[in-house]
mmCIF file of C-alpha atoms and ligand atoms in Angstrom:
data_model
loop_
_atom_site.group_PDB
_atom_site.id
_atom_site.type_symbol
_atom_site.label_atom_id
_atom_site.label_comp_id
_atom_site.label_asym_id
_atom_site.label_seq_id
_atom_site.Cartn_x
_atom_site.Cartn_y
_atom_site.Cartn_z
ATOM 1 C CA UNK A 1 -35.311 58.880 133.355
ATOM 2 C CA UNK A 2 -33.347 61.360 131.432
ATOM 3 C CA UNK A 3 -31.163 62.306 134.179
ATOM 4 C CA UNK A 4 -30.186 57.845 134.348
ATOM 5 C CA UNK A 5 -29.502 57.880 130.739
ATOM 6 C CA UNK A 6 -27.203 60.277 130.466
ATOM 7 C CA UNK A 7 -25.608 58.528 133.572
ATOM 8 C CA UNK A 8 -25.918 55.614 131.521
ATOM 9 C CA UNK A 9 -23.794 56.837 128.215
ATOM 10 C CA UNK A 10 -21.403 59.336 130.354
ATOM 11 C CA UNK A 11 -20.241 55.950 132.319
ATOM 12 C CA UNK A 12 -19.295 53.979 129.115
ATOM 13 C CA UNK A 13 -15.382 53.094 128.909
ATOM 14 C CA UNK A 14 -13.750 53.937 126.001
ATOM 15 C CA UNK A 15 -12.671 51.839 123.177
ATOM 16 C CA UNK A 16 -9.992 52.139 120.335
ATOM 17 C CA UNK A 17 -11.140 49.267 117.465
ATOM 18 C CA UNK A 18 -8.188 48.943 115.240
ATOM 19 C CA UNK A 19 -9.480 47.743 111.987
ATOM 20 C CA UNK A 20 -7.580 45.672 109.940
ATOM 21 C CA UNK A 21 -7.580 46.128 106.288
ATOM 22 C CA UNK A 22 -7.643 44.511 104.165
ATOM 23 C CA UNK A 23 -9.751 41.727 105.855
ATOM 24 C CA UNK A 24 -13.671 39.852 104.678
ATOM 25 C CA UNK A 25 -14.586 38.716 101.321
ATOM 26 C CA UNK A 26 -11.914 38.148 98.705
ATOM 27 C CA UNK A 27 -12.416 37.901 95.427
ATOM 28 C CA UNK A 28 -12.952 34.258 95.109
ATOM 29 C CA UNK A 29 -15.941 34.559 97.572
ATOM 30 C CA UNK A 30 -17.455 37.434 95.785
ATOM 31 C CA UNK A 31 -17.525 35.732 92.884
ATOM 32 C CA UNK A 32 -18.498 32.162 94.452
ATOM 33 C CA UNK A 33 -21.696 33.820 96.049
ATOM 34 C CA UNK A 34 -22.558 35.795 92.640
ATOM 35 C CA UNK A 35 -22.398 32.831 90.807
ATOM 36 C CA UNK A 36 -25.142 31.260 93.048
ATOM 37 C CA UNK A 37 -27.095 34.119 92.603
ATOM 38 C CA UNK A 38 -26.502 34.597 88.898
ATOM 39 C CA UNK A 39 -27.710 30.599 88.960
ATOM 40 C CA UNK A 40 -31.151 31.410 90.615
ATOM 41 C CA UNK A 41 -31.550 34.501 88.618
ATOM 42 C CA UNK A 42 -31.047 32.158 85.163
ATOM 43 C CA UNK A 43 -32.266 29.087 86.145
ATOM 44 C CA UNK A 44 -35.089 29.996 88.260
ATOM 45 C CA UNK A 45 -35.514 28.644 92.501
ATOM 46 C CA UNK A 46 -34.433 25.846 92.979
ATOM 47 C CA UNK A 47 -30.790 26.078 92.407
ATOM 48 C CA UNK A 48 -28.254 23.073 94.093
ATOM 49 C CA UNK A 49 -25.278 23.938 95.602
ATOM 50 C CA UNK A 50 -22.857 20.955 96.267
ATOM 51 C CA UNK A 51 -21.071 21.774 99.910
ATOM 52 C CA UNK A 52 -21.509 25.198 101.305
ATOM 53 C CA UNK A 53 -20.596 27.448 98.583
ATOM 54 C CA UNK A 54 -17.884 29.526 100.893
ATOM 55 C CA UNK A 55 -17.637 28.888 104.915
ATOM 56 C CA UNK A 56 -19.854 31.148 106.279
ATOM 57 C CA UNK A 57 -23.749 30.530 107.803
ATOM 58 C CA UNK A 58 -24.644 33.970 107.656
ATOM 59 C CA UNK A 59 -23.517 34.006 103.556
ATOM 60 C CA UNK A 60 -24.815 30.398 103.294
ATOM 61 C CA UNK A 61 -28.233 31.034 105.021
ATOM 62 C CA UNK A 62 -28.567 34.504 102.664
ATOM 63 C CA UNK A 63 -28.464 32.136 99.548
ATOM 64 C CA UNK A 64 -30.795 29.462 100.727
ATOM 65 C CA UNK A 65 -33.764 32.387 101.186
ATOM 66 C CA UNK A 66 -32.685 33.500 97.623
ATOM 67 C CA UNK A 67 -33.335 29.835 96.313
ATOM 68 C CA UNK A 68 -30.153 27.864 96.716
ATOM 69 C CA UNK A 69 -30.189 24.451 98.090
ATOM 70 C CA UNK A 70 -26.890 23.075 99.782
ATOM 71 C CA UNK A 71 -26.118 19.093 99.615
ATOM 72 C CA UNK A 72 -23.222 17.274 100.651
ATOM 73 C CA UNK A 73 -23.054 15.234 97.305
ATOM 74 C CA UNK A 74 -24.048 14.554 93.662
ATOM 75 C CA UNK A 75 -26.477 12.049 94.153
ATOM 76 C CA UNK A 76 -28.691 14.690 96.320
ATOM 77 C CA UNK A 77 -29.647 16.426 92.961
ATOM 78 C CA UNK A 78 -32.502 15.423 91.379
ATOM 79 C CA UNK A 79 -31.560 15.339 87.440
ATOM 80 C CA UNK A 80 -33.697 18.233 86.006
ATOM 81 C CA UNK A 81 -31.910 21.438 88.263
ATOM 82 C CA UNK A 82 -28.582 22.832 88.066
ATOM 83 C CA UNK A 83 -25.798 22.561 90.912
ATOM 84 C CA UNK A 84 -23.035 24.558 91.758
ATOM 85 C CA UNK A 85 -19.459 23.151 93.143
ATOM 86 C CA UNK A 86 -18.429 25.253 95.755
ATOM 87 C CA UNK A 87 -15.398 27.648 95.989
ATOM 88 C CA UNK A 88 -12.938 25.255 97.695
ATOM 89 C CA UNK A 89 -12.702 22.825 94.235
ATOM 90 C CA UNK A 90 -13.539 19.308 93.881
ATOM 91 C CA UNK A 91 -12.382 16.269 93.081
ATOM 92 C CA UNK A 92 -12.022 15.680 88.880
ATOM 93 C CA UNK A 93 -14.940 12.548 89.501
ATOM 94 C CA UNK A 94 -17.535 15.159 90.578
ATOM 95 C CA UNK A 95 -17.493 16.581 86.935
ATOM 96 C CA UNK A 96 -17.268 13.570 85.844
ATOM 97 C CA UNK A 97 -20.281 12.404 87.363
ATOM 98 C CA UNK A 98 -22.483 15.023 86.696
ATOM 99 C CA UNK A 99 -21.339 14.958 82.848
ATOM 100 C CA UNK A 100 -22.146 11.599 82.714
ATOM 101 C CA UNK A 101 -25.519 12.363 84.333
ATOM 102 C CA UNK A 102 -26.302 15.174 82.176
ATOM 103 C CA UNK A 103 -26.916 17.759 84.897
ATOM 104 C CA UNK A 104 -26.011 20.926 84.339
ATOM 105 C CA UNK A 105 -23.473 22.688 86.701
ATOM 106 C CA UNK A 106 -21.490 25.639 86.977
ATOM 107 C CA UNK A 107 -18.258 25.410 88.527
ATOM 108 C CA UNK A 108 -17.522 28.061 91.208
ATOM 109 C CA UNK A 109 -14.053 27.045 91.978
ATOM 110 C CA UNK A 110 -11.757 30.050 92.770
ATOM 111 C CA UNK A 111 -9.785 30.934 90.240
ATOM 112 C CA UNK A 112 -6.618 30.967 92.550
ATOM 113 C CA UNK A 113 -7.122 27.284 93.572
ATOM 114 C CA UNK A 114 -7.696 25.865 89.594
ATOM 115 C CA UNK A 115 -4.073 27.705 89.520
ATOM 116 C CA UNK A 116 -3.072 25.245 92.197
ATOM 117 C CA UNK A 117 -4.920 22.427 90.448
ATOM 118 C CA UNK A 118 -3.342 22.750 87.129
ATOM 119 C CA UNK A 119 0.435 23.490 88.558
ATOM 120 C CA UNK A 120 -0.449 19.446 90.388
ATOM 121 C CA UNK A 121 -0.991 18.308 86.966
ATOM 122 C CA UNK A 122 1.555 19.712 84.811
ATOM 123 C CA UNK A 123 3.975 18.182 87.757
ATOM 124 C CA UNK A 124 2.082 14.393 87.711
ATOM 125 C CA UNK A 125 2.220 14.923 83.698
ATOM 126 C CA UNK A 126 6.101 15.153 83.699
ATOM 127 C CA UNK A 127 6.205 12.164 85.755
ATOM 128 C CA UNK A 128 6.769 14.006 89.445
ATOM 129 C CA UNK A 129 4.732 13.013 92.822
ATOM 130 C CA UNK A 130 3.566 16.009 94.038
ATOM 131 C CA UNK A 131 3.695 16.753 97.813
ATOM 132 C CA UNK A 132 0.495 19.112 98.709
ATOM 133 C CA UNK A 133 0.759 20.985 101.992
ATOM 134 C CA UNK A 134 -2.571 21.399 103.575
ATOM 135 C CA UNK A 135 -4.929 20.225 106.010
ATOM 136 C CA UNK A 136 -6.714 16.806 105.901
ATOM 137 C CA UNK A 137 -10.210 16.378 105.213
ATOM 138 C CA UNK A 138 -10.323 20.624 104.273
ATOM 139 C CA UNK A 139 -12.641 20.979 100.925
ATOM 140 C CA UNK A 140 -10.133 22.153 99.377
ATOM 141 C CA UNK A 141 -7.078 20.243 99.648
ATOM 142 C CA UNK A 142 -10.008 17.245 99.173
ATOM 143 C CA UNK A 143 -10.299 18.885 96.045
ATOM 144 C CA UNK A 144 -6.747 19.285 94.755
ATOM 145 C CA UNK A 145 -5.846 15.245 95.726
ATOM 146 C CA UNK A 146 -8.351 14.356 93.500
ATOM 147 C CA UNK A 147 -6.978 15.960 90.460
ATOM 148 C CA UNK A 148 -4.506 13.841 90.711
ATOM 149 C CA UNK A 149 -4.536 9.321 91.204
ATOM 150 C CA UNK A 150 -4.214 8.348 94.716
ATOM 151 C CA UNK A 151 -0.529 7.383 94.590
ATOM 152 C CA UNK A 152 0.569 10.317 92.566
ATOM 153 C CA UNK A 153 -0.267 12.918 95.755
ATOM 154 C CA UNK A 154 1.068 12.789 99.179
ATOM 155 C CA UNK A 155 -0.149 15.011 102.086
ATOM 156 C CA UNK A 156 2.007 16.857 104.342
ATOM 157 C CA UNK A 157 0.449 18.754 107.533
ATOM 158 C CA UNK A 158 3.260 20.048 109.306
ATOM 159 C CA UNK A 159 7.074 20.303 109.724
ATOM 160 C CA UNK A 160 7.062 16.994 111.617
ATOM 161 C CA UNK A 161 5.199 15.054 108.571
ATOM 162 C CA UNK A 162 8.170 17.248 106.138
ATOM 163 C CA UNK A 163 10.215 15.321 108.258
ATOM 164 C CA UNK A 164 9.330 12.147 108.165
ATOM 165 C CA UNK A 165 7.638 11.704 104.858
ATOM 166 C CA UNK A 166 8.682 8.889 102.463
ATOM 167 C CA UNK A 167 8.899 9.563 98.818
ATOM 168 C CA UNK A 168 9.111 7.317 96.065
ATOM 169 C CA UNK A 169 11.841 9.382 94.050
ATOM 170 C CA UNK A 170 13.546 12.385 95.860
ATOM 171 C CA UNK A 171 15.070 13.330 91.989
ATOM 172 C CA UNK A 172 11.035 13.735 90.621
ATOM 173 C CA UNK A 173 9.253 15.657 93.354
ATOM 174 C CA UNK A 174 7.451 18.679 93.432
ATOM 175 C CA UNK A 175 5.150 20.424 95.991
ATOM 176 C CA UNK A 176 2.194 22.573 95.744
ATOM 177 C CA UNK A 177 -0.368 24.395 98.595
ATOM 178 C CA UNK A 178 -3.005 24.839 99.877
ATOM 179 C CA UNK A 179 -4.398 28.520 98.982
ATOM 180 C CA UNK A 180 -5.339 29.481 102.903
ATOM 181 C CA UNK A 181 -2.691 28.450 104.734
ATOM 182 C CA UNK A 182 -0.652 30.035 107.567
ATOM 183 C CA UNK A 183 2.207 32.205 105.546
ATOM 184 C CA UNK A 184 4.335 31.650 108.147
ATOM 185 C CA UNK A 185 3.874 27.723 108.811
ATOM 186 C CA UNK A 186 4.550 27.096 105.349
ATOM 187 C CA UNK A 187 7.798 28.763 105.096
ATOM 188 C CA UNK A 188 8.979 26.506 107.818
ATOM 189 C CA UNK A 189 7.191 23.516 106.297
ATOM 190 C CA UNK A 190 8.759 24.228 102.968
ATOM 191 C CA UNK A 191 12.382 24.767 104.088
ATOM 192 C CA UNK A 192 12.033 21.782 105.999
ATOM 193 C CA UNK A 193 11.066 19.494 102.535
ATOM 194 C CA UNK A 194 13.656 21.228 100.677
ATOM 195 C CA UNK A 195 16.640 20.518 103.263
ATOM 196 C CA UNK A 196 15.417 16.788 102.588
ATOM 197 C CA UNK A 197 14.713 16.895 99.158
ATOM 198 C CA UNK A 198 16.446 19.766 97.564
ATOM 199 C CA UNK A 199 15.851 18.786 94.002
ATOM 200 C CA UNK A 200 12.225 19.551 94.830
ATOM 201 C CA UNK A 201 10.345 21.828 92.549
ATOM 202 C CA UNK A 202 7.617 23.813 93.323
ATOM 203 C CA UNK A 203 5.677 27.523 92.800
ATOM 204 C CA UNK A 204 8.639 30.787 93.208
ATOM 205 C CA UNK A 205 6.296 31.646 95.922
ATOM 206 C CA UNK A 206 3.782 29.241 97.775
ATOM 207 C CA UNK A 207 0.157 28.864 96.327
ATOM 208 C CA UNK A 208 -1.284 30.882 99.411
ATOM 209 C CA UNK A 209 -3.143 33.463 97.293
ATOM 210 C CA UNK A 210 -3.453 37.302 97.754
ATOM 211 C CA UNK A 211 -6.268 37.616 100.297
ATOM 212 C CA UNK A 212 -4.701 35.184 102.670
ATOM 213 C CA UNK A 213 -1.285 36.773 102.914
ATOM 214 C CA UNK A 214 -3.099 39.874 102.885
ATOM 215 C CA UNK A 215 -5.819 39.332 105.743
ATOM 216 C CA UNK A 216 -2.389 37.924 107.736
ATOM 217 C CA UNK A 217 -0.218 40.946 107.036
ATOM 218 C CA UNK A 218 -2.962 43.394 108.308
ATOM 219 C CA UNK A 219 -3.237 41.478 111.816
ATOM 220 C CA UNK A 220 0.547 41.134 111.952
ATOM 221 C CA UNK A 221 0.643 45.148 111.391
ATOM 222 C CA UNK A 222 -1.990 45.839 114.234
ATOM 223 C CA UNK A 223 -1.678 42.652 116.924
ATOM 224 C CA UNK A 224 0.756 44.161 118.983
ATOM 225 C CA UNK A 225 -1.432 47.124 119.768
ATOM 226 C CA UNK A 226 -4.279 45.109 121.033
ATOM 227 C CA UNK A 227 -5.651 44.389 124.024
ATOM 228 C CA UNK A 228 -7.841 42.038 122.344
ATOM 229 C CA UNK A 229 -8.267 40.715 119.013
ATOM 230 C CA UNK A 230 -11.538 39.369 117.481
ATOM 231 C CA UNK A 231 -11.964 37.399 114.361
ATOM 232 C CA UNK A 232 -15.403 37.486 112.432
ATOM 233 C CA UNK A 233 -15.163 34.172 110.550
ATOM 234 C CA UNK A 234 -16.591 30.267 110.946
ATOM 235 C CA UNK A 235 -14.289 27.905 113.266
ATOM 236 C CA UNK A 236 -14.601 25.566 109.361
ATOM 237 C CA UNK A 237 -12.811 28.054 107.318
ATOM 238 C CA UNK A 238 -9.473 27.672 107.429
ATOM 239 C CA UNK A 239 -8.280 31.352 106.496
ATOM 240 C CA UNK A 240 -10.113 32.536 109.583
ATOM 241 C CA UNK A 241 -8.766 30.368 111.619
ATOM 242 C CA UNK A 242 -5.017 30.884 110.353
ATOM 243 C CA UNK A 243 -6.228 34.779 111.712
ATOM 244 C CA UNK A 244 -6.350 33.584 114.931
ATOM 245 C CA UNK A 245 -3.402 32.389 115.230
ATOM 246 C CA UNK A 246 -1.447 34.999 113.480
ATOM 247 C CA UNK A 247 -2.865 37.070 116.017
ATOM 248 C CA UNK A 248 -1.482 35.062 118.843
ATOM 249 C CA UNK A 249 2.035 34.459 117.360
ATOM 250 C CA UNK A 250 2.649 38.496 116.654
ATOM 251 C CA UNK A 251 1.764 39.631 120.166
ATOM 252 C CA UNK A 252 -2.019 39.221 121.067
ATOM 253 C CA UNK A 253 -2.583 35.967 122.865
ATOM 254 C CA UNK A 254 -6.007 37.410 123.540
ATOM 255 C CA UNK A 255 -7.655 36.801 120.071
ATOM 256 C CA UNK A 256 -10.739 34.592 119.404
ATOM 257 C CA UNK A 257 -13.201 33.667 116.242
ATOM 258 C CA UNK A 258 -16.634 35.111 116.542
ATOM 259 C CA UNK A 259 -19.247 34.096 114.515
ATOM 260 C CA UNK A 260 -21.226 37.004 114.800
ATOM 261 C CA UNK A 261 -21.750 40.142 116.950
ATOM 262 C CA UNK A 262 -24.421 37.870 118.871
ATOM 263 C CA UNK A 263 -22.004 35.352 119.545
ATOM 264 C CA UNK A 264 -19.547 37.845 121.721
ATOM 265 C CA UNK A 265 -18.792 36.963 124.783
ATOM 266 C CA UNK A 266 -18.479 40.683 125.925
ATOM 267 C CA UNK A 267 -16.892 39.144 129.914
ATOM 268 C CA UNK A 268 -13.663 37.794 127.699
ATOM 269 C CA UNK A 269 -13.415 40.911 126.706
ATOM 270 C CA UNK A 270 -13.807 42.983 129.887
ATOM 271 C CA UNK A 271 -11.342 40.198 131.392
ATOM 272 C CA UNK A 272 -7.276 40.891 131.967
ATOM 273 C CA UNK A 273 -7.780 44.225 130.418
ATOM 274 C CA UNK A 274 -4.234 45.642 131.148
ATOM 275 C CA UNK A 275 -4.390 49.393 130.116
ATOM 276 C CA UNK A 276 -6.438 52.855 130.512
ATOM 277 C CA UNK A 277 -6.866 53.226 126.623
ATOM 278 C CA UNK A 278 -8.859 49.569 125.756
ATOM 279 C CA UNK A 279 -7.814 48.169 122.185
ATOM 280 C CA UNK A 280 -10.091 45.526 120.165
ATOM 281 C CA UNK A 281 -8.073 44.623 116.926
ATOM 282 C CA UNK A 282 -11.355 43.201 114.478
ATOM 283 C CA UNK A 283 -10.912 41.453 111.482
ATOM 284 C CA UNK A 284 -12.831 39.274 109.345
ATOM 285 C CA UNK A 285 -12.004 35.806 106.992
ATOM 286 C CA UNK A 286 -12.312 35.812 103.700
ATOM 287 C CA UNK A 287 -15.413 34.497 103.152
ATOM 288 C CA UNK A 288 -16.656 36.538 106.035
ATOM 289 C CA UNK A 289 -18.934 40.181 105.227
ATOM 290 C CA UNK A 290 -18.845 43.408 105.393
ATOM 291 C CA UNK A 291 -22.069 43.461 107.232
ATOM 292 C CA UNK A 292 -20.591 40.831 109.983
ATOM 293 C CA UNK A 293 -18.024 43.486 110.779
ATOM 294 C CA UNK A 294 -20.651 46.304 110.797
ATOM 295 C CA UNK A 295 -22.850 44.729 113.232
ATOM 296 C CA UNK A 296 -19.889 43.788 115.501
ATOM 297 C CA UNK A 297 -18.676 47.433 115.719
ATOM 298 C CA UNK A 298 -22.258 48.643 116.365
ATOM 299 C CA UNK A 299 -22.747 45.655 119.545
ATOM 300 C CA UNK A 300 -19.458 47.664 120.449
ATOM 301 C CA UNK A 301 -20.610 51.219 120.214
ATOM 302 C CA UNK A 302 -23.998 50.363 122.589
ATOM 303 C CA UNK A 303 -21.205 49.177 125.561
ATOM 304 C CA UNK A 304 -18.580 51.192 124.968
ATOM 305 C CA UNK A 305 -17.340 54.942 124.083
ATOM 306 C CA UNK A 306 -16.439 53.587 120.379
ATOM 307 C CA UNK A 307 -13.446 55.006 118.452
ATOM 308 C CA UNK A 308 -12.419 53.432 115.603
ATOM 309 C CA UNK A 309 -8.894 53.468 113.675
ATOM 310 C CA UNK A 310 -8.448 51.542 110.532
ATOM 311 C CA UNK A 311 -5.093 50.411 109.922
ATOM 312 C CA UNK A 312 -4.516 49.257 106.152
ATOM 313 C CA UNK A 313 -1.468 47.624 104.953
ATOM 314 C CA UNK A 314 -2.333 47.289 100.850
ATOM 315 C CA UNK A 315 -4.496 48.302 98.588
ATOM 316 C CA UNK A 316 -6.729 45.124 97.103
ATOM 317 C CA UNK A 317 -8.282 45.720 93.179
ATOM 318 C CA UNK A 318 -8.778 41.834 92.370
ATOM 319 C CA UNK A 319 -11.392 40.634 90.366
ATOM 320 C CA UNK A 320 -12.544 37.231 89.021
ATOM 321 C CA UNK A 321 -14.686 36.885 85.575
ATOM 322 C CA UNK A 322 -17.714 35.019 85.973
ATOM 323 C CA UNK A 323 -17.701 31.908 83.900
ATOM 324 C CA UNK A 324 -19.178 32.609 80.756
ATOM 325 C CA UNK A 325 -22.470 30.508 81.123
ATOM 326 C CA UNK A 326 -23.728 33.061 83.596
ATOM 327 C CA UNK A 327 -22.820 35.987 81.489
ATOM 328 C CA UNK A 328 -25.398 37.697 79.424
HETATM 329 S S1 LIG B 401 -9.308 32.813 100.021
HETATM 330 FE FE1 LIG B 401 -7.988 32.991 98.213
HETATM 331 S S2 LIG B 401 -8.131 31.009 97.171
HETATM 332 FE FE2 LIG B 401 -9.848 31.119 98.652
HETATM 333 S S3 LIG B 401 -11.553 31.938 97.461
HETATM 334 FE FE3 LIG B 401 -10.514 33.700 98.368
HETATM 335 S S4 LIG B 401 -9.034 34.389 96.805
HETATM 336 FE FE4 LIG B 401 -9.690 32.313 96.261
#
């Protein structure tokens, strides 16, 4: 029995995990989750939470044991227990409508993206339509339209909406972001509105905020070195998904999202491997934590000869007050 285990752990491959950093929870999230926790601690169980308060199960299932309750709208919460908007933003009519109700709420909303928010309404204010580049139907860019009247906001996906897009005055134009976008994409997106419509004003850099370029940078630094890279995230949040990709276009077609350790699909991995010395890049979203990455890197160690190499690219020190309603 002895003598097959040994067999057992002497015949593991070996495995280099580069580990990008920075990469999980940003600021934005931490905050976000405390909040909801904060809420329950205040307020006592039960504790609404309108839309999941950051895109991640594992994060989302955490807070619903503690006493949160997630619904899709207003009208879900009875009128005697608090709700919390979610990370992402909302529309200016969910306030609204829970002022007019008399609930009270706490407002979650990252910091970062009620910059974004406030830059669209300084631009409508001095009479400019603002051109938001984001993904449809996303939370957040859901969010940022509806700070803003229908007509006064225009949507722009990609570099072959830039090009066709119709505005009402090229002269009075401005264009804002959404926070997680693909650093990359945008550049091209941007250059592409501003050859039409060079009068266009907008942020001196886009509105993608800190932990996005960041979590980008780090796989950039450490795709080509990978056999494989694996991103621990939820196929709804957009920064994770933006991972994925960045993985591809800097030289590791082989990347994938993974939900969780349990989730791997360890034959991908075994598949096309092209070297002696195996390398798994990991990284994680932003709403993504710690923990997720732990338990990944552990699923790893029980298959393979583990070695692990963290590659960081910046140092990350940002933090987000709570609002004050939650503070002591
Ligand atoms: S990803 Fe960026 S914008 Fe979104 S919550 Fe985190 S810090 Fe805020």
């Amino acid at each position: 029995m002895l003598h097959d285990r040994f067999l057992m752990i002497e015949s593991k491959k070996p495995l280099t995990i580069l580990l990008a950093s920075p990469r999980g929870f940003c600021a934005g999230v931490a905050r976000a989750t405390e909040i909801v926790e904060r809420a329950i601690e205040r307020y006592g169980r039960p504790v609404y939470v309108r839309h999941e308060i950051v895109h991640n199960r594992f994060v989302v299932e955490n807070l619903e044991a503690k006493g949160a309750i997630f619904v899709d709208e207003l009208d879900e919460v009875p009128d005697d227990r608090p709700v919390v908007f979610s990370a992402h933003g909302v529309p200016k009519a969910v306030p609204a409508e829970a002022g007019r109700r008399n609930l009270l709420y706490v407002d979650a909303t990252c910091p970062l993206v009620s910059k974004v928010h406030r830059e669209a309404e300084r631009h409508h204010e001095s009479g400019r339509t603002v051109i938001l580049i984001g993904h449809a139907g996303h939370p957040e860019v859901i969010g940022t339209m509806g700070q803003l009247p229908t007509s006064a906001v225009l949507l722009v996906e990609d570099v072959a909406q830039a090009e066709a897009i119709d505005v009402p005055d090229p002269l009075n134009l401005a264009y804002a972001t959404q926070t997680t976008l693909s650093v990359d994409d945008t550049i091209e997106i941007v250059a592409a509105l501003r050859r039409r419509f060079p009068a266009m004003q907008g942020p001196k850099m886009e509105d993608i905020c800190y932990a996005t370029t960041n979590r980008q940078a780090a796989v950039k630094a450490i795709a080509e070195n990978c056999d494989a890279l694996v991103v621990i995230g939820a196929p709804n949040s957009s920064n994770s998904m933006r991972l994925v990709e960045v993985a591809a276009n800097y030289g590791c077609a082989k990347s994938r999202l993974v939900q969780r350790a349990a989730d791997m699909d360890w034959g991908w991995l075994e598949s096309g491997w092209t070297r002696g010395t195996r390398r798994l890049g990991i990284t994680a979203g932003a709403s993504a934590p710690e923990l997720l990455v732990d338990e990944l890197i552990a699923a790893c160690r029980e298959r393979y000869d583990v070695s692990v190499e963290e590659v960081r690219t910046t140092e990350e020190g940002v933090v987000f007050k709570l609002p004050r309603q939650l503070v002591a």
